[in-house]
Amino acid sequence: MKILHTSDWHVGRTFHGRDLLREQESVLGGLADTVADERVDAVVVAGDLFDRAVPNAEAVAVCSRVLKRIRAAGAQIVITPGNHDSAARLGFLGAFAEAGGLHLRTRVAELHEPVLFADAHGPVAVYGIPFLEPETARHALGVEAKGHGGVLAEAMRRIGQDLDAREGTRSVVLAHAFVTGGEPCESERTIAVGGVQDVPGAVFAGVDYVALGHLHGQQTLAEHLRYSGSPVAYSFSEARHHKSVWLVELDAGGLAGVERRALPVPRALSTVSGALDDLLLDPEHEPVEDHFLSVTLTDRVRPLDALRRLQKRFPHAVHVEWRPEGGRTGELRFAERVRGRSDEEIACCFIEDVRGDQAGPRELALLREAFAAAAREGES
């Protein structure tokens, strides 16, 4: 049996205010080609199908078209919700969807009920553990211990109990969690509760393959324990990620092998730094002109309207920060530097802090006029 392990689609997510639906549909729709080329039996999505609990109509339409293409290519689909999804909304009409080959495992009470497949070697049970919010899930599961480790251990105990009754059945588990040893990045929403967010990989012992979701970088924690990562980059911390999915193969003995299948990059991410005029003119930056760009400006004086000017050359520049060369980063915070100073001194300090240059004579005159007017108004 062949399984394509994916997760963290986050359909509907934006990138620094830019709509990504076109890019998401292009990349995710391409999974159908992999399904057809590799003769994949099942595609699993380990959480965060959508970016929001209530996705907009366009995101739902994109997701619907992608799932339809995957089904048409011949694979059944198993989805479990992540911390971004609404389990109740995602599971709506799940019983009817199952008849069409779309299996939604969204209820805590049913996490031990697998989707059953069969190949030439016998049955395969695929279990979906929805994201377990510890405080809510521990009551539903009857667990006293707080934290993700306790609720996931109970979930796996129930799965193990069901699996023990299915002699000769190979097993796959989907889970959306932060497993010890994984490397997070900036685009993931924390799932920490009470300071306890990671769970040991040993909690998943006893199954042939664990398809993890939540972390956006593809990672191998053990041969049978892997994160697929997100199919599209959602922060500049993912600029060096090689977005991929895992092609998992089961044989008569269980896990036969796992291979990486690269995904296309709809628009690359890059970071550049330098003085604004140099960035606008230097031919060295031609290769990144069409990339999503994060820019660090090093000008001594903060340039005005920098993002708009940058976008004339780099239309997909989306983030700008100012770090002047020789800047006074690491000195006292602004509030500490102005403590005990006059209004005029505070205003001048603010101008210098924001702009990197002192107020000129004309600006000082305007400030003094404003302070005098404010004082007169306060006396009247």
mmCIF file of C-alpha atoms in Angstrom:
data_model
loop_
_atom_site.group_PDB
_atom_site.id
_atom_site.type_symbol
_atom_site.label_atom_id
_atom_site.label_comp_id
_atom_site.label_asym_id
_atom_site.label_seq_id
_atom_site.Cartn_x
_atom_site.Cartn_y
_atom_site.Cartn_z
ATOM 1 C CA MET A 1 0.000 0.000 0.000
ATOM 2 C CA LYS A 2 1.236 3.497 -0.865
ATOM 3 C CA ILE A 3 0.383 6.521 1.258
ATOM 4 C CA LEU A 4 1.172 10.178 0.576
ATOM 5 C CA HIS A 5 1.800 11.963 3.896
ATOM 6 C CA THR A 6 1.004 15.692 3.918
ATOM 7 C CA SER A 7 -0.052 18.232 6.525
ATOM 8 C CA ASP A 8 -0.446 21.920 7.310
ATOM 9 C CA TRP A 9 -2.036 23.055 4.081
ATOM 10 C CA HIS A 10 -3.348 26.207 5.811
ATOM 11 C CA VAL A 11 -5.622 26.968 2.873
ATOM 12 C CA GLY A 12 -6.648 30.620 3.064
ATOM 13 C CA ARG A 13 -3.489 31.845 4.765
ATOM 14 C CA THR A 14 -1.914 35.082 3.598
ATOM 15 C CA PHE A 15 1.769 36.011 3.466
ATOM 16 C CA HIS A 16 2.408 39.475 4.891
ATOM 17 C CA GLY A 17 -0.987 40.518 3.556
ATOM 18 C CA ARG A 18 -0.589 38.820 0.152
ATOM 19 C CA ASP A 19 -3.230 36.314 -0.932
ATOM 20 C CA LEU A 20 -1.742 32.834 -1.467
ATOM 21 C CA LEU A 21 -4.791 30.958 -2.745
ATOM 22 C CA ARG A 22 -3.500 30.758 -6.308
ATOM 23 C CA GLU A 23 -0.125 29.418 -5.144
ATOM 24 C CA GLN A 24 -1.778 26.988 -2.733
ATOM 25 C CA GLU A 25 -4.100 25.574 -5.369
ATOM 26 C CA SER A 26 -1.226 25.169 -7.815
ATOM 27 C CA VAL A 27 0.984 23.250 -5.367
ATOM 28 C CA LEU A 28 -1.767 21.192 -3.733
ATOM 29 C CA GLY A 29 -3.468 20.427 -7.015
ATOM 30 C CA GLY A 30 -0.171 18.967 -8.186
ATOM 31 C CA LEU A 31 -0.510 16.255 -5.540
ATOM 32 C CA ALA A 32 -3.043 14.634 -7.849
ATOM 33 C CA ASP A 33 -0.289 14.137 -10.433
ATOM 34 C CA THR A 34 1.878 12.416 -7.816
ATOM 35 C CA VAL A 35 -1.063 10.210 -6.865
ATOM 36 C CA ALA A 36 -1.525 9.160 -10.479
ATOM 37 C CA ASP A 37 2.187 8.737 -11.268
ATOM 38 C CA GLU A 38 2.982 6.754 -8.107
ATOM 39 C CA ARG A 39 -0.346 4.880 -7.920
ATOM 40 C CA VAL A 40 -0.952 6.161 -4.407
ATOM 41 C CA ASP A 41 -3.748 4.473 -2.477
ATOM 42 C CA ALA A 42 -4.343 7.109 0.199
ATOM 43 C CA VAL A 43 -3.435 10.738 0.856
ATOM 44 C CA VAL A 44 -3.353 11.691 4.542
ATOM 45 C CA VAL A 45 -3.495 15.261 5.868
ATOM 46 C CA ALA A 46 -2.263 15.469 9.471
ATOM 47 C CA GLY A 47 -4.041 18.636 10.550
ATOM 48 C CA ASP A 48 -4.445 22.303 9.660
ATOM 49 C CA LEU A 49 -6.290 21.794 6.403
ATOM 50 C CA PHE A 50 -7.459 25.399 6.718
ATOM 51 C CA ASP A 51 -5.725 28.357 8.325
ATOM 52 C CA ARG A 52 -8.800 29.479 10.240
ATOM 53 C CA ALA A 53 -11.572 27.796 12.148
ATOM 54 C CA VAL A 54 -14.045 29.604 9.876
ATOM 55 C CA PRO A 55 -12.422 29.715 6.421
ATOM 56 C CA ASN A 56 -13.780 32.089 3.817
ATOM 57 C CA ALA A 57 -15.699 30.910 0.761
ATOM 58 C CA GLU A 58 -12.698 31.187 -1.560
ATOM 59 C CA ALA A 59 -10.552 28.985 0.702
ATOM 60 C CA VAL A 60 -13.301 26.368 0.914
ATOM 61 C CA ALA A 61 -13.668 26.393 -2.878
ATOM 62 C CA VAL A 62 -9.916 25.921 -3.414
ATOM 63 C CA CYS A 63 -9.802 23.062 -0.925
ATOM 64 C CA SER A 64 -12.832 21.419 -2.513
ATOM 65 C CA ARG A 65 -11.262 21.532 -5.985
ATOM 66 C CA VAL A 66 -7.960 20.115 -4.705
ATOM 67 C CA LEU A 67 -9.630 17.226 -2.873
ATOM 68 C CA LYS A 68 -11.760 16.479 -5.928
ATOM 69 C CA ARG A 69 -8.640 16.263 -8.123
ATOM 70 C CA ILE A 70 -6.926 13.913 -5.678
ATOM 71 C CA ARG A 71 -9.968 11.632 -5.555
ATOM 72 C CA ALA A 72 -10.241 11.668 -9.338
ATOM 73 C CA ALA A 73 -6.586 10.585 -9.529
ATOM 74 C CA GLY A 74 -7.487 7.436 -7.604
ATOM 75 C CA ALA A 75 -6.535 7.985 -3.953
ATOM 76 C CA GLN A 76 -8.792 7.998 -0.942
ATOM 77 C CA ILE A 77 -8.209 10.811 1.563
ATOM 78 C CA VAL A 78 -7.932 10.791 5.355
ATOM 79 C CA ILE A 79 -7.976 14.122 7.208
ATOM 80 C CA THR A 80 -7.763 14.979 10.881
ATOM 81 C CA PRO A 81 -8.030 18.549 12.240
ATOM 82 C CA GLY A 82 -5.143 20.607 13.606
ATOM 83 C CA ASN A 83 -5.089 23.499 16.050
ATOM 84 C CA HIS A 84 -6.086 25.953 13.290
ATOM 85 C CA ASP A 85 -9.128 23.947 12.210
ATOM 86 C CA SER A 86 -12.568 23.718 13.741
ATOM 87 C CA ALA A 87 -13.085 20.007 14.350
ATOM 88 C CA ALA A 88 -16.864 20.414 14.453
ATOM 89 C CA ARG A 89 -17.046 22.307 11.158
ATOM 90 C CA LEU A 90 -14.519 20.078 9.426
ATOM 91 C CA GLY A 91 -16.424 16.974 10.491
ATOM 92 C CA PHE A 92 -19.807 18.239 9.313
ATOM 93 C CA LEU A 93 -21.371 15.720 6.916
ATOM 94 C CA GLY A 94 -18.387 13.422 7.511
ATOM 95 C CA ALA A 95 -20.525 10.292 7.233
ATOM 96 C CA PHE A 96 -21.675 11.324 3.759
ATOM 97 C CA ALA A 97 -18.151 12.329 2.674
ATOM 98 C CA GLU A 98 -16.875 8.891 3.689
ATOM 99 C CA ALA A 99 -19.069 7.290 1.053
ATOM 100 C CA GLY A 100 -17.135 9.308 -1.524
ATOM 101 C CA GLY A 101 -13.691 8.317 -0.251
ATOM 102 C CA LEU A 102 -13.074 11.355 1.976
ATOM 103 C CA HIS A 103 -12.567 10.193 5.566
ATOM 104 C CA LEU A 104 -12.757 12.899 8.250
ATOM 105 C CA ARG A 105 -11.562 11.846 11.691
ATOM 106 C CA THR A 106 -12.531 14.806 13.876
ATOM 107 C CA ARG A 107 -14.097 13.468 17.095
ATOM 108 C CA VAL A 108 -12.080 12.623 20.201
ATOM 109 C CA ALA A 109 -14.561 9.896 21.117
ATOM 110 C CA GLU A 110 -13.906 8.147 17.787
ATOM 111 C CA LEU A 111 -10.124 8.440 17.537
ATOM 112 C CA HIS A 112 -9.734 4.690 18.099
ATOM 113 C CA GLU A 113 -12.000 3.904 15.137
ATOM 114 C CA PRO A 114 -9.753 3.524 12.076
ATOM 115 C CA VAL A 115 -10.298 3.959 8.382
ATOM 116 C CA LEU A 116 -9.748 0.438 7.057
ATOM 117 C CA PHE A 117 -7.906 -0.301 3.826
ATOM 118 C CA ALA A 118 -6.703 -3.556 2.326
ATOM 119 C CA ASP A 119 -3.982 -4.541 -0.125
ATOM 120 C CA ALA A 120 -2.478 -7.826 -1.300
ATOM 121 C CA HIS A 121 -0.883 -8.321 2.131
ATOM 122 C CA GLY A 122 -4.026 -7.813 4.193
ATOM 123 C CA PRO A 123 -5.706 -5.022 6.173
ATOM 124 C CA VAL A 124 -4.296 -1.576 7.044
ATOM 125 C CA ALA A 125 -5.836 0.557 9.806
ATOM 126 C CA VAL A 126 -5.389 4.338 9.572
ATOM 127 C CA TYR A 127 -6.194 6.192 12.805
ATOM 128 C CA GLY A 128 -6.682 9.952 12.955
ATOM 129 C CA ILE A 129 -6.010 11.759 16.237
ATOM 130 C CA PRO A 130 -7.547 15.250 16.032
ATOM 131 C CA PHE A 131 -5.609 18.057 17.701
ATOM 132 C CA LEU A 132 -6.129 17.491 21.415
ATOM 133 C CA GLU A 133 -6.443 20.698 23.418
ATOM 134 C CA PRO A 134 -5.236 19.280 26.750
ATOM 135 C CA GLU A 135 -7.727 20.865 29.137
ATOM 136 C CA THR A 136 -10.718 19.903 27.003
ATOM 137 C CA ALA A 137 -9.417 16.534 25.853
ATOM 138 C CA ARG A 138 -8.369 15.289 29.283
ATOM 139 C CA HIS A 139 -11.961 15.493 30.474
ATOM 140 C CA ALA A 140 -13.238 13.764 27.339
ATOM 141 C CA LEU A 141 -10.604 11.037 27.733
ATOM 142 C CA GLY A 142 -10.787 10.761 31.513
ATOM 143 C CA VAL A 143 -7.147 11.764 32.015
ATOM 144 C CA GLU A 144 -5.978 13.469 35.205
ATOM 145 C CA ALA A 145 -2.526 14.560 34.006
ATOM 146 C CA LYS A 146 -2.367 17.960 32.317
ATOM 147 C CA GLY A 147 -0.472 18.610 29.102
ATOM 148 C CA HIS A 148 -0.257 17.132 25.623
ATOM 149 C CA GLY A 149 1.730 14.104 26.754
ATOM 150 C CA GLY A 150 -1.035 12.817 28.994
ATOM 151 C CA VAL A 151 -3.868 13.116 26.494
ATOM 152 C CA LEU A 152 -1.835 11.713 23.604
ATOM 153 C CA ALA A 153 -0.728 8.771 25.735
ATOM 154 C CA GLU A 154 -4.364 7.978 26.471
ATOM 155 C CA ALA A 155 -5.279 8.380 22.796
ATOM 156 C CA MET A 156 -2.544 5.935 21.829
ATOM 157 C CA ARG A 157 -3.607 3.518 24.573
ATOM 158 C CA ARG A 158 -7.084 3.402 23.049
ATOM 159 C CA ILE A 159 -5.677 2.981 19.565
ATOM 160 C CA GLY A 160 -3.378 0.199 20.766
ATOM 161 C CA GLN A 161 -6.297 -1.555 22.399
ATOM 162 C CA ASP A 162 -8.267 -1.488 19.147
ATOM 163 C CA LEU A 163 -5.243 -2.565 17.121
ATOM 164 C CA ASP A 164 -4.563 -5.531 19.417
ATOM 165 C CA ALA A 165 -7.989 -6.867 18.495
ATOM 166 C CA ARG A 166 -7.110 -6.721 14.780
ATOM 167 C CA GLU A 167 -4.550 -9.485 14.420
ATOM 168 C CA GLY A 168 -2.255 -9.114 11.418
ATOM 169 C CA THR A 169 -3.317 -5.530 10.726
ATOM 170 C CA ARG A 170 -0.687 -2.936 9.827
ATOM 171 C CA SER A 171 -1.214 0.548 11.210
ATOM 172 C CA VAL A 172 -0.773 4.248 10.483
ATOM 173 C CA VAL A 173 -1.523 7.081 12.917
ATOM 174 C CA LEU A 174 -2.101 10.746 12.044
ATOM 175 C CA ALA A 175 -1.351 13.229 14.837
ATOM 176 C CA HIS A 176 -1.034 16.993 15.074
ATOM 177 C CA ALA A 177 1.459 17.672 17.860
ATOM 178 C CA PHE A 178 4.891 19.010 18.797
ATOM 179 C CA VAL A 179 7.015 15.906 19.311
ATOM 180 C CA THR A 180 10.288 16.185 21.222
ATOM 181 C CA GLY A 181 13.183 16.705 18.822
ATOM 182 C CA GLY A 182 11.213 18.621 16.220
ATOM 183 C CA GLU A 183 12.472 22.024 15.055
ATOM 184 C CA PRO A 184 9.803 24.759 14.984
ATOM 185 C CA CYS A 185 9.778 27.904 12.847
ATOM 186 C CA GLU A 186 8.076 31.305 13.071
ATOM 187 C CA SER A 187 4.886 30.466 11.176
ATOM 188 C CA GLU A 188 3.508 27.882 13.619
ATOM 189 C CA ARG A 189 1.032 28.873 16.283
ATOM 190 C CA THR A 190 2.216 27.664 19.674
ATOM 191 C CA ILE A 191 0.261 24.830 21.231
ATOM 192 C CA ALA A 192 1.872 25.176 24.653
ATOM 193 C CA VAL A 193 -0.464 24.832 27.621
ATOM 194 C CA GLY A 194 0.810 25.346 31.131
ATOM 195 C CA GLY A 195 4.385 25.306 29.851
ATOM 196 C CA VAL A 196 4.008 21.755 28.500
ATOM 197 C CA GLN A 197 3.811 21.527 24.723
ATOM 198 C CA ASP A 198 6.082 18.751 23.448
ATOM 199 C CA VAL A 199 5.477 15.031 23.757
ATOM 200 C CA PRO A 200 8.019 12.186 23.598
ATOM 201 C CA GLY A 201 8.116 10.174 20.399
ATOM 202 C CA ALA A 202 7.894 7.000 22.482
ATOM 203 C CA VAL A 203 4.200 7.697 23.049
ATOM 204 C CA PHE A 204 3.609 6.503 19.461
ATOM 205 C CA ALA A 205 5.254 3.096 19.947
ATOM 206 C CA GLY A 206 3.564 0.062 18.456
ATOM 207 C CA VAL A 207 2.439 1.384 15.062
ATOM 208 C CA ASP A 208 4.071 1.032 11.665
ATOM 209 C CA TYR A 209 4.056 4.703 10.660
ATOM 210 C CA VAL A 210 3.190 8.001 12.360
ATOM 211 C CA ALA A 211 2.227 10.883 10.044
ATOM 212 C CA LEU A 212 2.848 14.045 12.048
ATOM 213 C CA GLY A 213 1.581 17.554 11.462
ATOM 214 C CA HIS A 214 2.107 20.975 13.080
ATOM 215 C CA LEU A 215 5.764 21.767 12.326
ATOM 216 C CA HIS A 216 6.239 23.389 8.916
ATOM 217 C CA GLY A 217 9.663 21.977 8.096
ATOM 218 C CA GLN A 218 9.896 18.409 6.788
ATOM 219 C CA GLN A 219 11.651 16.343 9.468
ATOM 220 C CA THR A 220 12.527 12.755 10.314
ATOM 221 C CA LEU A 221 12.487 12.007 14.045
ATOM 222 C CA ALA A 222 12.702 8.246 13.467
ATOM 223 C CA GLU A 223 12.255 6.062 10.408
ATOM 224 C CA HIS A 224 8.562 5.608 11.210
ATOM 225 C CA LEU A 225 8.008 9.034 12.853
ATOM 226 C CA ARG A 226 8.022 12.037 10.503
ATOM 227 C CA TYR A 227 6.734 15.527 9.839
ATOM 228 C CA SER A 228 5.802 16.223 6.238
ATOM 229 C CA GLY A 229 5.966 19.993 6.752
ATOM 230 C CA SER A 230 3.757 22.557 5.065
ATOM 231 C CA PRO A 231 3.528 22.440 1.251
ATOM 232 C CA VAL A 232 4.009 26.218 0.960
ATOM 233 C CA ALA A 233 6.316 28.528 2.943
ATOM 234 C CA TYR A 234 4.446 30.788 5.356
ATOM 235 C CA SER A 235 7.304 32.797 6.924
ATOM 236 C CA PHE A 236 10.791 33.946 5.983
ATOM 237 C CA SER A 237 12.137 31.479 8.552
ATOM 238 C CA GLU A 238 11.128 28.821 5.993
ATOM 239 C CA ALA A 239 13.187 30.342 3.172
ATOM 240 C CA ARG A 240 15.664 27.437 3.236
ATOM 241 C CA HIS A 241 13.035 24.695 3.522
ATOM 242 C CA HIS A 242 12.740 22.182 0.703
ATOM 243 C CA LYS A 243 8.969 21.736 0.612
ATOM 244 C CA SER A 244 8.045 18.098 0.070
ATOM 245 C CA VAL A 245 5.711 15.252 0.947
ATOM 246 C CA TRP A 246 6.534 11.739 2.112
ATOM 247 C CA LEU A 247 5.683 8.736 -0.043
ATOM 248 C CA VAL A 248 5.196 5.879 2.431
ATOM 249 C CA GLU A 249 5.057 2.238 1.361
ATOM 250 C CA LEU A 250 3.793 -0.644 3.472
ATOM 251 C CA ASP A 251 4.505 -4.284 2.692
ATOM 252 C CA ALA A 252 3.552 -7.513 4.453
ATOM 253 C CA GLY A 253 5.893 -6.792 7.365
ATOM 254 C CA GLY A 254 4.855 -3.174 7.934
ATOM 255 C CA LEU A 255 6.892 -0.145 6.886
ATOM 256 C CA ALA A 256 8.807 -0.976 3.703
ATOM 257 C CA GLY A 257 10.229 2.461 2.933
ATOM 258 C CA VAL A 258 9.712 6.221 2.876
ATOM 259 C CA GLU A 259 10.772 8.501 0.028
ATOM 260 C CA ARG A 260 10.725 12.262 -0.322
ATOM 261 C CA ARG A 261 8.800 13.833 -3.186
ATOM 262 C CA ALA A 262 9.655 17.477 -3.806
ATOM 263 C CA LEU A 263 6.938 20.071 -4.337
ATOM 264 C CA PRO A 264 7.161 23.020 -6.737
ATOM 265 C CA VAL A 265 8.001 26.460 -5.335
ATOM 266 C CA PRO A 266 5.432 28.969 -6.626
ATOM 267 C CA ARG A 267 7.499 31.972 -5.493
ATOM 268 C CA ALA A 268 10.851 31.823 -3.711
ATOM 269 C CA LEU A 269 11.578 33.688 -0.466
ATOM 270 C CA SER A 270 14.721 35.785 -0.024
ATOM 271 C CA THR A 271 16.228 38.321 2.361
ATOM 272 C CA VAL A 272 18.493 41.208 1.397
ATOM 273 C CA SER A 273 20.120 44.068 3.272
ATOM 274 C CA GLY A 274 21.827 47.322 2.391
ATOM 275 C CA ALA A 275 21.279 51.016 1.819
ATOM 276 C CA LEU A 276 18.072 51.781 -0.072
ATOM 277 C CA ASP A 277 19.724 53.418 -3.087
ATOM 278 C CA ASP A 278 22.153 50.515 -3.439
ATOM 279 C CA LEU A 279 19.318 47.989 -3.313
ATOM 280 C CA LEU A 280 17.420 49.881 -5.996
ATOM 281 C CA LEU A 281 20.397 50.040 -8.376
ATOM 282 C CA ASP A 282 22.780 47.140 -7.686
ATOM 283 C CA PRO A 283 22.531 44.477 -10.453
ATOM 284 C CA GLU A 284 23.602 41.866 -7.883
ATOM 285 C CA HIS A 285 19.984 41.695 -6.724
ATOM 286 C CA GLU A 286 18.474 40.889 -10.134
ATOM 287 C CA PRO A 287 17.985 37.161 -9.278
ATOM 288 C CA VAL A 288 15.585 38.017 -6.422
ATOM 289 C CA GLU A 289 13.507 40.666 -8.188
ATOM 290 C CA ASP A 290 10.518 38.311 -8.482
ATOM 291 C CA HIS A 291 10.874 36.729 -5.015
ATOM 292 C CA PHE A 292 8.908 37.435 -1.878
ATOM 293 C CA LEU A 293 11.414 39.715 -0.201
ATOM 294 C CA SER A 294 12.294 40.739 3.345
ATOM 295 C CA VAL A 295 14.531 43.807 3.334
ATOM 296 C CA THR A 296 16.796 45.185 6.046
ATOM 297 C CA LEU A 297 17.778 48.800 5.396
ATOM 298 C CA THR A 298 21.124 49.997 6.750
ATOM 299 C CA ASP A 299 20.859 53.707 5.860
ATOM 300 C CA ARG A 300 22.061 56.098 8.583
ATOM 301 C CA VAL A 301 18.795 58.041 8.290
ATOM 302 C CA ARG A 302 15.551 56.089 7.985
ATOM 303 C CA PRO A 303 14.365 56.411 4.348
ATOM 304 C CA LEU A 304 10.859 57.711 3.760
ATOM 305 C CA ASP A 305 8.308 55.555 1.917
ATOM 306 C CA ALA A 306 10.884 52.771 1.651
ATOM 307 C CA LEU A 307 8.520 49.873 0.899
ATOM 308 C CA ARG A 308 6.775 51.670 -1.967
ATOM 309 C CA ARG A 309 10.116 52.625 -3.499
ATOM 310 C CA LEU A 310 11.447 49.092 -3.137
ATOM 311 C CA GLN A 311 8.350 47.641 -4.777
ATOM 312 C CA LYS A 312 9.123 49.526 -7.980
ATOM 313 C CA ARG A 313 12.047 47.151 -8.471
ATOM 314 C CA PHE A 314 10.928 44.285 -6.226
ATOM 315 C CA PRO A 315 7.133 44.060 -6.680
ATOM 316 C CA HIS A 316 6.879 41.269 -4.097
ATOM 317 C CA ALA A 317 8.824 42.997 -1.323
ATOM 318 C CA VAL A 318 6.547 42.534 1.693
ATOM 319 C CA HIS A 319 8.613 43.328 4.777
ATOM 320 C CA VAL A 320 11.055 46.132 5.612
ATOM 321 C CA GLU A 321 12.977 46.837 8.783
ATOM 322 C CA TRP A 322 15.573 49.495 9.536
ATOM 323 C CA ARG A 323 18.872 48.638 11.206
ATOM 324 C CA PRO A 324 21.329 51.473 10.605
ATOM 325 C CA GLU A 325 24.994 50.533 10.409
ATOM 326 C CA GLY A 326 26.604 51.407 13.706
ATOM 327 C CA GLY A 327 23.106 51.852 15.150
ATOM 328 C CA ARG A 328 22.611 52.024 18.849
ATOM 329 C CA THR A 329 20.788 48.744 19.202
ATOM 330 C CA GLY A 330 21.242 47.225 22.607
ATOM 331 C CA GLU A 331 21.276 50.594 24.416
ATOM 332 C CA LEU A 332 18.634 51.612 26.915
ATOM 333 C CA ARG A 333 15.033 51.354 25.822
ATOM 334 C CA PHE A 334 13.390 54.600 24.698
ATOM 335 C CA ALA A 335 11.320 54.957 27.892
ATOM 336 C CA GLU A 336 14.454 54.696 30.007
ATOM 337 C CA ARG A 337 16.387 57.212 27.924
ATOM 338 C CA VAL A 338 13.751 59.962 28.264
ATOM 339 C CA ARG A 339 12.958 59.541 31.949
ATOM 340 C CA GLY A 340 13.180 62.915 33.756
ATOM 341 C CA ARG A 341 13.520 65.024 30.591
ATOM 342 C CA SER A 342 11.472 68.011 29.436
ATOM 343 C CA ASP A 343 8.728 67.728 26.813
ATOM 344 C CA GLU A 344 10.999 69.287 24.203
ATOM 345 C CA GLU A 345 13.838 66.920 25.042
ATOM 346 C CA ILE A 346 11.469 63.939 24.859
ATOM 347 C CA ALA A 347 10.154 65.025 21.455
ATOM 348 C CA CYS A 348 13.667 65.540 20.117
ATOM 349 C CA CYS A 349 14.755 62.193 21.518
ATOM 350 C CA PHE A 350 11.755 60.520 19.851
ATOM 351 C CA ILE A 351 12.610 62.064 16.476
ATOM 352 C CA GLU A 352 16.200 60.898 16.771
ATOM 353 C CA ASP A 353 15.136 57.428 17.908
ATOM 354 C CA VAL A 354 12.724 56.931 14.989
ATOM 355 C CA ARG A 355 14.624 58.739 12.249
ATOM 356 C CA GLY A 356 18.227 58.364 13.343
ATOM 357 C CA ASP A 357 18.834 62.114 12.915
ATOM 358 C CA GLN A 358 18.366 65.122 15.181
ATOM 359 C CA ALA A 359 15.564 67.650 14.701
ATOM 360 C CA GLY A 360 16.585 70.651 12.598
ATOM 361 C CA PRO A 361 16.096 74.363 13.480
ATOM 362 C CA ARG A 362 12.769 74.604 11.634
ATOM 363 C CA GLU A 363 11.475 71.454 13.369
ATOM 364 C CA LEU A 364 12.577 72.764 16.761
ATOM 365 C CA ALA A 365 10.683 76.003 16.140
ATOM 366 C CA LEU A 366 7.519 74.084 15.218
ATOM 367 C CA LEU A 367 7.835 71.911 18.303
ATOM 368 C CA ARG A 368 8.200 74.953 20.575
ATOM 369 C CA GLU A 369 5.143 76.578 18.996
ATOM 370 C CA ALA A 370 3.148 73.391 19.565
ATOM 371 C CA PHE A 371 4.230 73.088 23.204
ATOM 372 C CA ALA A 372 3.400 76.748 23.833
ATOM 373 C CA ALA A 373 -0.053 76.351 22.269
ATOM 374 C CA ALA A 374 -0.703 73.251 24.365
ATOM 375 C CA ALA A 375 0.344 75.107 27.510
ATOM 376 C CA ARG A 376 -1.980 78.045 26.736
ATOM 377 C CA GLU A 377 -4.872 75.651 26.097
ATOM 378 C CA GLY A 378 -4.201 73.943 29.398
ATOM 379 C CA GLU A 379 -4.367 77.263 31.260
ATOM 380 C CA SER A 380 -7.655 78.384 29.682
#
